[in-house]
């Protein structure tokens, strides 16, 4: 049974038998014909298949949205039009809510921004101008380039996605507003290098650093860890199980929230989730003296002599896992979502090279390279240079890393 | 678009079936109008044209809701002095192809009625040449529309 004509996320659909589903699908088709006529304003009896699919998805999205929000709603075939119209009204309410969220995001900006952040906030008003609740409520008619630390769910569509994105953005901005702008700028420069020009997230380095400071029992207001702090963190994790590690990270996130007076449950959960993502990175860093670049140290970030020589790659993924990850990256539409997948799954620069080669997307390349520390970038640049010297054609990421490294020098 | 209870089957089966039956009925009704111009579609031609419409929609990647365009084409072209019974079915088939093709080419900026009127003008001006309809003047018209140029002399 295929379900192209069913709003599949609604719980009501699961209880329908085959006959009810068929009747429901036919009602949806009848509504589609009417909506197509309305869309062409009666000027055309036919539309492109792509347009018909967009119209169909718009109808299903509205029906699904209403059914999800109203579990007691009648989901029979005879109610399809009513469900659709109620769904459009639901969407319009979400749009009004979204406009308020955008106003908040425009007002409560973080102390330091980058181009991707500014471009995204500048692009979001266009979403609310172009968004068509009546015909294409499932679409997101604007470019959202700024990657979040914890991306909005890929399953969300239309205004639901944008509202969730804005809520997350507000959470991140509220956190960053608790820190001094000059200190954040220094942190970003050490963490990313050209943080302003790269499509990189601004919350992650600050959240990681604050959690790191809390793990070292230091005040979180300063965002750098010295060697003693790193050693303290290393000692805490040595010989502990993953469960212990997760608990320590959750406790550290809670300590950060206490010190920064973060009361909102969603903001606390957001930071806690971010902190838990640190566990595999701390584990992969093992006994590295500065916790393997997980946290930013207080030195000026200039690599010391021989730094490249002591670079140790993390554990590689098995081929099947790598293939699956590449497949998911190719399917995923947002840069921030793909960046999060790589951050969660990849521990080895050799795996990263495979991914950069297999997923030819300039925005993803820039985001991935931007998320590396200076030592990792230098090793990657050396690899790109070797490939170029060996006669291999430079692709997008080769050129980008060489340009960045040559520009940095 | 797949059907709700037919694994791998297409929903077109349940959409096209009724649509073809409706079109067959409409084409039979058209014979009453065109008889006065000496044009008739026999049953075999009616079935073939209904299939032609389905093929043309599929080839041009379009979906048609409600009434088919073929009766509109018949109504618009039946009084053309160049349309003869011996080529009636073939010309209708080609005009159907051309109609959907030009709908796409014009990015749907032309309404059905505008496009049919342009096709009729082109057909008559070229002395009843379907080649001319497809080849030259209509493409020029579509290009003008696509780039937002006015084609109506009164406005320009």
PDB file of N, CA, C and O in Angstrom, chain A residues 174-220:
ATOM      1  N   UNK A 174      19.990  33.846  23.308  1.00  0.00           N
ATOM      2  CA  UNK A 174      19.827  34.194  24.725  1.00  0.00           C
ATOM      3  C   UNK A 174      21.021  33.704  25.531  1.00  0.00           C
ATOM      4  O   UNK A 174      21.488  34.386  26.449  1.00  0.00           O
ATOM      5  N   UNK A 175      21.538  32.539  25.199  1.00  0.00           N
ATOM      6  CA  UNK A 175      22.713  31.998  25.891  1.00  0.00           C
ATOM      7  C   UNK A 175      23.926  32.891  25.622  1.00  0.00           C
ATOM      8  O   UNK A 175      24.647  33.281  26.542  1.00  0.00           O
ATOM      9  N   UNK A 176      24.126  33.221  24.346  1.00  0.00           N
ATOM     10  CA  UNK A 176      25.320  33.990  23.968  1.00  0.00           C
ATOM     11  C   UNK A 176      25.287  35.401  24.555  1.00  0.00           C
ATOM     12  O   UNK A 176      26.338  35.987  24.823  1.00  0.00           O
ATOM     13  N   UNK A 177      24.084  35.936  24.748  1.00  0.00           N
ATOM     14  CA  UNK A 177      23.967  37.287  25.294  1.00  0.00           C
ATOM     15  C   UNK A 177      24.458  37.367  26.747  1.00  0.00           C
ATOM     16  O   UNK A 177      24.596  38.448  27.292  1.00  0.00           O
ATOM     17  N   UNK A 178      24.720  36.229  27.362  1.00  0.00           N
ATOM     18  CA  UNK A 178      25.228  36.223  28.745  1.00  0.00           C
ATOM     19  C   UNK A 178      26.743  36.385  28.793  1.00  0.00           C
ATOM     20  O   UNK A 178      27.322  36.408  29.869  1.00  0.00           O
ATOM     21  N   UNK A 179      27.383  36.451  27.620  1.00  0.00           N
ATOM     22  CA  UNK A 179      28.842  36.547  27.587  1.00  0.00           C
ATOM     23  C   UNK A 179      29.280  37.870  26.959  1.00  0.00           C
ATOM     24  O   UNK A 179      28.535  38.482  26.181  1.00  0.00           O
ATOM     25  N   UNK A 180      30.517  38.231  27.287  1.00  0.00           N
ATOM     26  CA  UNK A 180      31.084  39.457  26.743  1.00  0.00           C
ATOM     27  C   UNK A 180      31.425  39.266  25.254  1.00  0.00           C
ATOM     28  O   UNK A 180      31.973  38.234  24.861  1.00  0.00           O
ATOM     29  N   UNK A 181      31.111  40.260  24.449  1.00  0.00           N
ATOM     30  CA  UNK A 181      31.310  40.157  23.002  1.00  0.00           C
ATOM     31  C   UNK A 181      32.760  39.960  22.611  1.00  0.00           C
ATOM     32  O   UNK A 181      33.081  39.141  21.739  1.00  0.00           O
ATOM     33  N   UNK A 182      33.685  40.702  23.287  1.00  0.00           N
ATOM     34  CA  UNK A 182      35.105  40.581  22.922  1.00  0.00           C
ATOM     35  C   UNK A 182      35.621  39.180  23.212  1.00  0.00           C
ATOM     36  O   UNK A 182      36.405  38.614  22.443  1.00  0.00           O
ATOM     37  N   UNK A 183      35.146  38.614  24.334  1.00  0.00           N
ATOM     38  CA  UNK A 183      35.612  37.266  24.681  1.00  0.00           C
ATOM     39  C   UNK A 183      35.063  36.244  23.656  1.00  0.00           C
ATOM     40  O   UNK A 183      35.774  35.343  23.213  1.00  0.00           O
ATOM     41  N   UNK A 184      33.810  36.436  23.274  1.00  0.00           N
ATOM     42  CA  UNK A 184      33.234  35.521  22.273  1.00  0.00           C
ATOM     43  C   UNK A 184      34.003  35.621  20.955  1.00  0.00           C
ATOM     44  O   UNK A 184      34.314  34.610  20.316  1.00  0.00           O
ATOM     45  N   UNK A 185      34.322  36.849  20.565  1.00  0.00           N
ATOM     46  CA  UNK A 185      35.032  37.038  19.288  1.00  0.00           C
ATOM     47  C   UNK A 185      36.370  36.309  19.328  1.00  0.00           C
ATOM     48  O   UNK A 185      36.742  35.631  18.374  1.00  0.00           O
ATOM     49  N   UNK A 186      37.064  36.430  20.460  1.00  0.00           N
ATOM     50  CA  UNK A 186      38.358  35.757  20.606  1.00  0.00           C
ATOM     51  C   UNK A 186      38.170  34.231  20.546  1.00  0.00           C
ATOM     52  O   UNK A 186      38.931  33.517  19.899  1.00  0.00           O
ATOM     53  N   UNK A 187      37.126  33.782  21.227  1.00  0.00           N
ATOM     54  CA  UNK A 187      36.837  32.334  21.234  1.00  0.00           C
ATOM     55  C   UNK A 187      36.602  31.834  19.797  1.00  0.00           C
ATOM     56  O   UNK A 187      37.160  30.816  19.389  1.00  0.00           O
ATOM     57  N   UNK A 188      35.796  32.554  19.050  1.00  0.00           N
ATOM     58  CA  UNK A 188      35.481  32.132  17.679  1.00  0.00           C
ATOM     59  C   UNK A 188      36.727  32.152  16.796  1.00  0.00           C
ATOM     60  O   UNK A 188      36.923  31.275  15.957  1.00  0.00           O
ATOM     61  N   UNK A 189      37.552  33.172  16.993  1.00  0.00           N
ATOM     62  CA  UNK A 189      38.759  33.258  16.166  1.00  0.00           C
ATOM     63  C   UNK A 189      39.655  32.057  16.419  1.00  0.00           C
ATOM     64  O   UNK A 189      40.245  31.486  15.511  1.00  0.00           O
ATOM     65  N   UNK A 190      39.734  31.651  17.695  1.00  0.00           N
ATOM     66  CA  UNK A 190      40.590  30.502  18.003  1.00  0.00           C
ATOM     67  C   UNK A 190      39.943  29.184  17.584  1.00  0.00           C
ATOM     68  O   UNK A 190      40.629  28.237  17.237  1.00  0.00           O
ATOM     69  N   UNK A 191      38.642  29.153  17.649  1.00  0.00           N
ATOM     70  CA  UNK A 191      37.932  27.892  17.356  1.00  0.00           C
ATOM     71  C   UNK A 191      37.789  27.670  15.854  1.00  0.00           C
ATOM     72  O   UNK A 191      37.996  26.586  15.347  1.00  0.00           O
ATOM     73  N   UNK A 192      37.398  28.761  15.147  1.00  0.00           N
ATOM     74  CA  UNK A 192      37.095  28.624  13.708  1.00  0.00           C
ATOM     75  C   UNK A 192      38.115  29.287  12.792  1.00  0.00           C
ATOM     76  O   UNK A 192      38.163  28.978  11.610  1.00  0.00           O
ATOM     77  N   UNK A 193      38.840  30.272  13.286  1.00  0.00           N
ATOM     78  CA  UNK A 193      39.601  31.116  12.363  1.00  0.00           C
ATOM     79  C   UNK A 193      38.654  32.192  11.830  1.00  0.00           C
ATOM     80  O   UNK A 193      38.172  33.026  12.582  1.00  0.00           O
ATOM     81  N   UNK A 194      38.358  32.113  10.546  1.00  0.00           N
ATOM     82  CA  UNK A 194      37.494  33.116   9.911  1.00  0.00           C
ATOM     83  C   UNK A 194      36.023  32.831  10.233  1.00  0.00           C
ATOM     84  O   UNK A 194      35.259  32.411   9.373  1.00  0.00           O
ATOM     85  N   UNK A 195      35.638  33.078  11.470  1.00  0.00           N
ATOM     86  CA  UNK A 195      34.259  32.741  11.871  1.00  0.00           C
ATOM     87  C   UNK A 195      33.234  33.614  11.173  1.00  0.00           C
ATOM     88  O   UNK A 195      32.088  33.224  10.969  1.00  0.00           O
ATOM     89  N   UNK A 196      33.651  34.814  10.781  1.00  0.00           N
ATOM     90  CA  UNK A 196      32.686  35.736  10.182  1.00  0.00           C
ATOM     91  C   UNK A 196      32.292  35.293   8.777  1.00  0.00           C
ATOM     92  O   UNK A 196      31.119  35.361   8.407  1.00  0.00           O
ATOM     93  N   UNK A 197      33.246  34.815   8.021  1.00  0.00           N
ATOM     94  CA  UNK A 197      32.957  34.462   6.625  1.00  0.00           C
ATOM     95  C   UNK A 197      32.448  33.051   6.442  1.00  0.00           C
ATOM     96  O   UNK A 197      31.878  32.734   5.389  1.00  0.00           O
ATOM     97  N   UNK A 198      32.655  32.197   7.441  1.00  0.00           N
ATOM     98  CA  UNK A 198      32.254  30.794   7.277  1.00  0.00           C
ATOM     99  C   UNK A 198      30.846  30.567   7.809  1.00  0.00           C
ATOM    100  O   UNK A 198      30.431  31.219   8.769  1.00  0.00           O
ATOM    101  N   UNK A 199      30.104  29.637   7.194  1.00  0.00           N
ATOM    102  CA  UNK A 199      28.761  29.339   7.717  1.00  0.00           C
ATOM    103  C   UNK A 199      28.856  28.424   8.934  1.00  0.00           C
ATOM    104  O   UNK A 199      28.609  27.222   8.854  1.00  0.00           O
ATOM    105  N   UNK A 200      29.295  29.003  10.058  1.00  0.00           N
ATOM    106  CA  UNK A 200      29.509  28.196  11.262  1.00  0.00           C
ATOM    107  C   UNK A 200      28.598  28.684  12.384  1.00  0.00           C
ATOM    108  O   UNK A 200      28.197  29.846  12.419  1.00  0.00           O
ATOM    109  N   UNK A 201      28.323  27.773  13.295  1.00  0.00           N
ATOM    110  CA  UNK A 201      27.435  28.089  14.416  1.00  0.00           C
ATOM    111  C   UNK A 201      28.218  28.816  15.513  1.00  0.00           C
ATOM    112  O   UNK A 201      29.368  28.479  15.802  1.00  0.00           O
ATOM    113  N   UNK A 202      27.576  29.777  16.139  1.00  0.00           N
ATOM    114  CA  UNK A 202      28.254  30.593  17.147  1.00  0.00           C
ATOM    115  C   UNK A 202      27.980  30.106  18.571  1.00  0.00           C
ATOM    116  O   UNK A 202      28.689  30.477  19.504  1.00  0.00           O
ATOM    117  N   UNK A 203      26.966  29.287  18.728  1.00  0.00           N
ATOM    118  CA  UNK A 203      26.607  28.805  20.069  1.00  0.00           C
ATOM    119  C   UNK A 203      27.526  27.676  20.510  1.00  0.00           C
ATOM    120  O   UNK A 203      27.955  27.621  21.671  1.00  0.00           O
ATOM    121  N   UNK A 204      27.849  26.781  19.577  1.00  0.00           N
ATOM    122  CA  UNK A 204      28.578  25.560  19.938  1.00  0.00           C
ATOM    123  C   UNK A 204      29.888  25.834  20.677  1.00  0.00           C
ATOM    124  O   UNK A 204      30.106  25.249  21.752  1.00  0.00           O
ATOM    125  N   UNK A 205      30.764  26.703  20.144  1.00  0.00           N
ATOM    126  CA  UNK A 205      32.034  26.897  20.878  1.00  0.00           C
ATOM    127  C   UNK A 205      31.807  27.434  22.284  1.00  0.00           C
ATOM    128  O   UNK A 205      32.482  27.003  23.222  1.00  0.00           O
ATOM    129  N   UNK A 206      30.837  28.348  22.419  1.00  0.00           N
ATOM    130  CA  UNK A 206      30.594  28.934  23.743  1.00  0.00           C
ATOM    131  C   UNK A 206      29.990  27.899  24.685  1.00  0.00           C
ATOM    132  O   UNK A 206      30.390  27.808  25.860  1.00  0.00           O
ATOM    133  N   UNK A 207      29.037  27.121  24.179  1.00  0.00           N
ATOM    134  CA  UNK A 207      28.409  26.104  25.033  1.00  0.00           C
ATOM    135  C   UNK A 207      29.426  25.045  25.434  1.00  0.00           C
ATOM    136  O   UNK A 207      29.509  24.659  26.614  1.00  0.00           O
ATOM    137  N   UNK A 208      30.219  24.592  24.467  1.00  0.00           N
ATOM    138  CA  UNK A 208      31.249  23.582  24.770  1.00  0.00           C
ATOM    139  C   UNK A 208      32.219  24.115  25.821  1.00  0.00           C
ATOM    140  O   UNK A 208      32.580  23.427  26.783  1.00  0.00           O
ATOM    141  N   UNK A 209      32.636  25.362  25.603  1.00  0.00           N
ATOM    142  CA  UNK A 209      33.618  25.938  26.519  1.00  0.00           C
ATOM    143  C   UNK A 209      33.026  26.092  27.921  1.00  0.00           C
ATOM    144  O   UNK A 209      33.694  25.792  28.918  1.00  0.00           O
ATOM    145  N   UNK A 210      31.781  26.544  27.985  1.00  0.00           N
ATOM    146  CA  UNK A 210      31.162  26.727  29.304  1.00  0.00           C
ATOM    147  C   UNK A 210      31.034  25.393  30.031  1.00  0.00           C
ATOM    148  O   UNK A 210      31.322  25.296  31.232  1.00  0.00           O
ATOM    149  N   UNK A 211      30.638  24.365  29.292  1.00  0.00           N
ATOM    150  CA  UNK A 211      30.517  23.038  29.907  1.00  0.00           C
ATOM    151  C   UNK A 211      31.899  22.534  30.325  1.00  0.00           C
ATOM    152  O   UNK A 211      32.071  21.963  31.420  1.00  0.00           O
ATOM    153  N   UNK A 212      32.896  22.778  29.491  1.00  0.00           N
ATOM    154  CA  UNK A 212      34.268  22.380  29.834  1.00  0.00           C
ATOM    155  C   UNK A 212      34.733  23.050  31.108  1.00  0.00           C
ATOM    156  O   UNK A 212      35.330  22.422  31.989  1.00  0.00           O
ATOM    157  N   UNK A 213      34.430  24.349  31.214  1.00  0.00           N
ATOM    158  CA  UNK A 213      34.813  25.084  32.424  1.00  0.00           C
ATOM    159  C   UNK A 213      34.089  24.505  33.653  1.00  0.00           C
ATOM    160  O   UNK A 213      34.689  24.357  34.714  1.00  0.00           O
ATOM    161  N   UNK A 214      32.825  24.180  33.473  1.00  0.00           N
ATOM    162  CA  UNK A 214      32.068  23.613  34.599  1.00  0.00           C
ATOM    163  C   UNK A 214      32.639  22.247  34.982  1.00  0.00           C
ATOM    164  O   UNK A 214      32.726  21.916  36.173  1.00  0.00           O
ATOM    165  N   UNK A 215      33.051  21.465  33.984  1.00  0.00           N
ATOM    166  CA  UNK A 215      33.662  20.155  34.283  1.00  0.00           C
ATOM    167  C   UNK A 215      34.950  20.318  35.089  1.00  0.00           C
ATOM    168  O   UNK A 215      35.310  19.465  35.890  1.00  0.00           O
ATOM    169  N   UNK A 216      35.653  21.449  34.817  1.00  0.00           N
ATOM    170  CA  UNK A 216      36.913  21.705  35.531  1.00  0.00           C
ATOM    171  C   UNK A 216      36.671  22.478  36.829  1.00  0.00           C
ATOM    172  O   UNK A 216      37.627  22.977  37.429  1.00  0.00           O
ATOM    173  N   UNK A 217      35.383  22.584  37.205  1.00  0.00           N
ATOM    174  CA  UNK A 217      35.006  23.305  38.420  1.00  0.00           C
ATOM    175  C   UNK A 217      35.485  24.748  38.398  1.00  0.00           C
ATOM    176  O   UNK A 217      35.943  25.289  39.414  1.00  0.00           O
ATOM    177  N   UNK A 218      35.402  25.361  37.234  1.00  0.00           N
ATOM    178  CA  UNK A 218      35.778  26.782  37.118  1.00  0.00           C
ATOM    179  C   UNK A 218      34.540  27.599  36.780  1.00  0.00           C
ATOM    180  O   UNK A 218      33.547  27.063  36.288  1.00  0.00           O
ATOM    181  N   UNK A 219      34.633  28.889  37.046  1.00  0.00           N
ATOM    182  CA  UNK A 219      33.518  29.766  36.661  1.00  0.00           C
ATOM    183  C   UNK A 219      33.346  29.709  35.142  1.00  0.00           C
ATOM    184  O   UNK A 219      34.335  29.665  34.393  1.00  0.00           O
ATOM    185  N   UNK A 220      32.108  29.716  34.682  1.00  0.00           N
ATOM    186  CA  UNK A 220      31.889  29.563  33.242  1.00  0.00           C
ATOM    187  C   UNK A 220      31.907  30.903  32.511  1.00  0.00           C
ATOM    188  O   UNK A 220      31.752  30.952  31.296  1.00  0.00           O
TER     189      UNK A 220
END
